[in-house]
Coordinates of C-alpha atoms in Angstrom, one line a residue:
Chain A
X1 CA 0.0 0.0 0.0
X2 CA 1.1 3.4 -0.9
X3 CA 0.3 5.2 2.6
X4 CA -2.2 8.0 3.2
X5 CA -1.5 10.2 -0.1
X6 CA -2.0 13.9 0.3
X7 CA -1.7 16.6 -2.4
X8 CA -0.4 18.9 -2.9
X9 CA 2.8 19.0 -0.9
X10 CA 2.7 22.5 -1.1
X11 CA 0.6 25.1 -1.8
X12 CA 1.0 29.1 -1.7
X13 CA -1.7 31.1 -2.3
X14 CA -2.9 34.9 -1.6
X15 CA -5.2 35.7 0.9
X16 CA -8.7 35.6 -0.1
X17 CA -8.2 32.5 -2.4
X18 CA -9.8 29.1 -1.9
X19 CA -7.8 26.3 -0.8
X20 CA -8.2 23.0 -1.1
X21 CA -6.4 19.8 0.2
X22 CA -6.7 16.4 -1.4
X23 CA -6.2 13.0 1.0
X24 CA -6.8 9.7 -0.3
X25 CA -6.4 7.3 2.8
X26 CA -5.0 3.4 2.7
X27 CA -7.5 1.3 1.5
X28 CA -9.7 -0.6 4.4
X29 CA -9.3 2.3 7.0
X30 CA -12.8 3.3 8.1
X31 CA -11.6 6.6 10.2
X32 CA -10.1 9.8 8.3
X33 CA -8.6 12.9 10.6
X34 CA -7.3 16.2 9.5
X35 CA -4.8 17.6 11.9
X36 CA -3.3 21.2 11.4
X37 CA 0.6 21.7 13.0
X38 CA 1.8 25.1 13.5
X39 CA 4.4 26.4 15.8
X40 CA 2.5 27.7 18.2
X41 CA -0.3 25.5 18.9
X42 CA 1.3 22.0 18.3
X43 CA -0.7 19.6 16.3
X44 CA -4.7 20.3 16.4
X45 CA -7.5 18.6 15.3
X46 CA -9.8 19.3 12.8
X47 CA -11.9 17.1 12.3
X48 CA -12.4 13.6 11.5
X49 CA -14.8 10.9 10.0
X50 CA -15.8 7.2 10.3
X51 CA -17.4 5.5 7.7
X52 CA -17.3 8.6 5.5
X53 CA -19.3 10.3 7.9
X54 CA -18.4 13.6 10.1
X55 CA -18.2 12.8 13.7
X56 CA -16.6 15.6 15.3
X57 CA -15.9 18.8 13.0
X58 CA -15.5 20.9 16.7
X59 CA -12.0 21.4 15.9
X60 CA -12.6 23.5 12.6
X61 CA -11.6 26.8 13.6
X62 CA -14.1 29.1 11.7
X63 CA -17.2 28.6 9.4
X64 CA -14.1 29.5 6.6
X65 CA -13.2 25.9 6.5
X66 CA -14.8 22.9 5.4
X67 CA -13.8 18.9 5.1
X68 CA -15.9 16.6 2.9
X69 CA -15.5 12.5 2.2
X70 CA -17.5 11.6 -0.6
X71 CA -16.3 8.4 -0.5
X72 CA -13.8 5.9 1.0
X73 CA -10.7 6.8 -1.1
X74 CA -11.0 10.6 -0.8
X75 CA -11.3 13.6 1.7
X76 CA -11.0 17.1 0.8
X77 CA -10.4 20.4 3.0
X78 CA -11.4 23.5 1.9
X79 CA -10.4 26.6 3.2
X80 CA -12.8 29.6 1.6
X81 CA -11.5 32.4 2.0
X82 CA -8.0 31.8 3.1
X83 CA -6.3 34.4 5.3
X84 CA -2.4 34.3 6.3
X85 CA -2.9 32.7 9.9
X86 CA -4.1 29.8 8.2
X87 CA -0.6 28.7 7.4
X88 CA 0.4 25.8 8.3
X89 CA 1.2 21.9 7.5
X90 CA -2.1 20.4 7.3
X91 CA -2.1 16.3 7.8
X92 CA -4.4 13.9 7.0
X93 CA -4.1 10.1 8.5
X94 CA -6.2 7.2 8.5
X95 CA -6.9 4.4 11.3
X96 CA -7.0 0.8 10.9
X97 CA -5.7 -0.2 14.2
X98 CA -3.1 2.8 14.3
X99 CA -3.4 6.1 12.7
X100 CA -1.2 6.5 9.8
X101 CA 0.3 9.6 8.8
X102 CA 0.2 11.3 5.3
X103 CA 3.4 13.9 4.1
X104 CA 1.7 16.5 5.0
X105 CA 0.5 19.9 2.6
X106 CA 2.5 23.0 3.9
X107 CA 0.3 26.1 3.3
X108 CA 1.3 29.4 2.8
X109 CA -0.8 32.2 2.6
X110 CA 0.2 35.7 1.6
Chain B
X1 CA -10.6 15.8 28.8
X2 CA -7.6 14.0 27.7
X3 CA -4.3 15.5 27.7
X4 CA -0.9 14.6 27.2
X5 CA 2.3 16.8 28.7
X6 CA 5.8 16.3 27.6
X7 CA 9.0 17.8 29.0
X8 CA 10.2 20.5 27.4
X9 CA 12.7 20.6 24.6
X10 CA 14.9 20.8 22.6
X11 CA 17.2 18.0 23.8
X12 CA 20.7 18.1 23.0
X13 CA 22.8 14.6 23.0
X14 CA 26.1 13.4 21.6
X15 CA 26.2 10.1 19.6
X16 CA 26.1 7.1 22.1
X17 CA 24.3 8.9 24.8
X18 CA 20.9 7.7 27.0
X19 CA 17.9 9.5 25.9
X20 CA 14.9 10.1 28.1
X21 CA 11.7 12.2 27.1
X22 CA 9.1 12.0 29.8
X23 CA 5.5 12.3 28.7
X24 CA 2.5 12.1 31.5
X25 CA -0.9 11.8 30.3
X26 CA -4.0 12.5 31.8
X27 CA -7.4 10.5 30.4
X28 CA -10.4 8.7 31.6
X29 CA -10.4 5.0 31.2
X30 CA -7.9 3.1 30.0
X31 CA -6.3 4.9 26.6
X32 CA -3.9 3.8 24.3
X33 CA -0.6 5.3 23.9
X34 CA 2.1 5.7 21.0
X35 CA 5.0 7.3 20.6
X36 CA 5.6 9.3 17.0
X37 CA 8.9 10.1 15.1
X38 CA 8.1 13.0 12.3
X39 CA 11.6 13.6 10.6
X40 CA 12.3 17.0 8.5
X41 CA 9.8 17.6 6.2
X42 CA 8.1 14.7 7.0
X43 CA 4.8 13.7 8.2
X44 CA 4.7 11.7 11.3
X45 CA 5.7 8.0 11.7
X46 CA 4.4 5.3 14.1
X47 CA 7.4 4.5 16.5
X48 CA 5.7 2.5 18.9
X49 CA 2.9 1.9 20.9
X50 CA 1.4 0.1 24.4
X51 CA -2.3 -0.5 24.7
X52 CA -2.8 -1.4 29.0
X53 CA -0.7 -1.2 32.1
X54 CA 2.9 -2.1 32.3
X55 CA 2.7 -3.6 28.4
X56 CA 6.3 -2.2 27.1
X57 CA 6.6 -1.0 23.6
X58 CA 9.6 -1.5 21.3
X59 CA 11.2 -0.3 18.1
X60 CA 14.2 0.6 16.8
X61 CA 16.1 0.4 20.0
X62 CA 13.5 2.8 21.5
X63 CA 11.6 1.6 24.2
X64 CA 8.4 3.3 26.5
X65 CA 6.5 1.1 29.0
X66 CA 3.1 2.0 30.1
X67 CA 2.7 2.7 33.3
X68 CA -1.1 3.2 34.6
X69 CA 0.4 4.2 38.4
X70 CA 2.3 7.4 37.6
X71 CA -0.1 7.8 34.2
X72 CA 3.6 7.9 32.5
X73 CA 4.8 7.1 29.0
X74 CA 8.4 7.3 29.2
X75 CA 10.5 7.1 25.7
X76 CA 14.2 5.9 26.0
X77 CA 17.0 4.4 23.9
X78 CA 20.5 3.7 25.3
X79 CA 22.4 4.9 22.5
X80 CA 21.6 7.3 20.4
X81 CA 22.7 8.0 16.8
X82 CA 22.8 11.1 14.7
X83 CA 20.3 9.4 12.5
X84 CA 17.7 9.7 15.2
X85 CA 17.3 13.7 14.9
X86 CA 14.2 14.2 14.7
X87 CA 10.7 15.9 16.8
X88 CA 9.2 12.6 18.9
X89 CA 5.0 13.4 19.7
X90 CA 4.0 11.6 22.7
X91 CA 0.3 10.6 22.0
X92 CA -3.1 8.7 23.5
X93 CA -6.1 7.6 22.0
X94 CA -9.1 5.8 23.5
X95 CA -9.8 2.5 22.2
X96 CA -11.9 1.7 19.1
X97 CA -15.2 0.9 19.5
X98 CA -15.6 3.9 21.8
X99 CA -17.1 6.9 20.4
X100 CA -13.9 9.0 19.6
X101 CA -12.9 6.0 16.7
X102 CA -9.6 6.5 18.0
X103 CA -8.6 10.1 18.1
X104 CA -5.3 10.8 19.2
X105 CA -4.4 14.0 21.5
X106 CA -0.6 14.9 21.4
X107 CA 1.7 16.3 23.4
X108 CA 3.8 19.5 22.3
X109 CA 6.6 17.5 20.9
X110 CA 10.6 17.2 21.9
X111 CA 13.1 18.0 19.3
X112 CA 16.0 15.9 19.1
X113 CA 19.5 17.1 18.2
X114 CA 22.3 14.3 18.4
X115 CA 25.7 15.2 17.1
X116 CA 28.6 13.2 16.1

């Protein structure tokens, strides 16, 4: 298996432009979470889902973002619009019995 | 809620030295706990884990044993190498087939330095 895939690996945009990140998870895993890691707060939560379903979204810090499973093989989060303290490395991972870890995106807003 | 609180970086070693990063958790029932490796530029890796009291986990010449009394998650490796530079996330998670599906709640993570 090729791991928890996440595109793109980087990703610099202006302020007021959408974002979005792209996570396909390893095949079989039921749960998807999207974590944010910045300097200052560590790694947060976002939110995450089970069955392609939205548990817990009380993570997501303003009404700006949004996180969608359509299906098994793919999550997206959308940031609309983006502003520059929303940069950050944004993570997805998927659990089977552990959580597995994609590359990351590192945003960049300007 | 659960928490998890690790001491406070960075840490500086030479190659060959003992390594200890405490982590203490706090978290009703009885969670899960791992230990996670993310390398420059990297997301984070799976190092090792321990899933109820006094079960040790093991990789890589890194070892953590969970201990319920002191709610303590102690990583350590005699002898470090250069190679294991990296920032190491102390983490729980309640079990699956609770309601969280296995969410995991980090600590602030140690950097590791460790020169030749």
């Amino acid at each position: 298996d090729a791991g928890v895939i996440q595109s793109p690996r980087h990703e610099v945009t202006e302020m007021g432009q959408e974002v979005t990140l792209r996570c396909k998870p390893i095949s079989g895993h039921n749960s998807l979470f999207w974590y944010r890691q910045t300097m200052m707060r560590g790694l947060e939560l976002l939110i995450y889902f089970n069955n392609n379903v939205p548990i817990d979204d009380s993570g997501m810090p303003e009404d700006r973002f949004s996180a969608k499973m359509p299906n098994a093989s793919f999550s997206t989060l959308k940031i609309q619009p983006s502003e520059p303290r929303d940069s950050a490395v944004y993570f997805c991972a998927s659990r089977g019995a552990v959580s597995f870890f994609g590359q990351g995106t590192r945003l960049t807003v300007v | 809620g659960n928490s998890v609180t690790q001491m406070e970086g960075p840490v500086t070693l030479s190659e060959e030295a003992f390594l200890t990063i405490n982590c203490t958790y706090t978290a009703t029932g009885y969670p899960s706990l791992f230990w996670y490796v993310q390398y420059p530029g990297e997301g984070l890796q799976l190092l090792l884990k321990a899933t109820k009291a006094d079960d040790k986990g093991s990789n890589k010449g890194f070892e953590a044993t969970y201990r319920k009394e002191t709610t303590s998650f102690h990583l350590e490796k005699g002898s470090v190498q250069v190679s294991d530079s990296a920032v190491y996330f102390c983490a729980l998670s309640d079990h699956l087939g609770g309601t969280s599906y296995g969410k995991l709640t980090f600590g602030q993570g140690t950097i590791l330095t460790v020169h030749p």
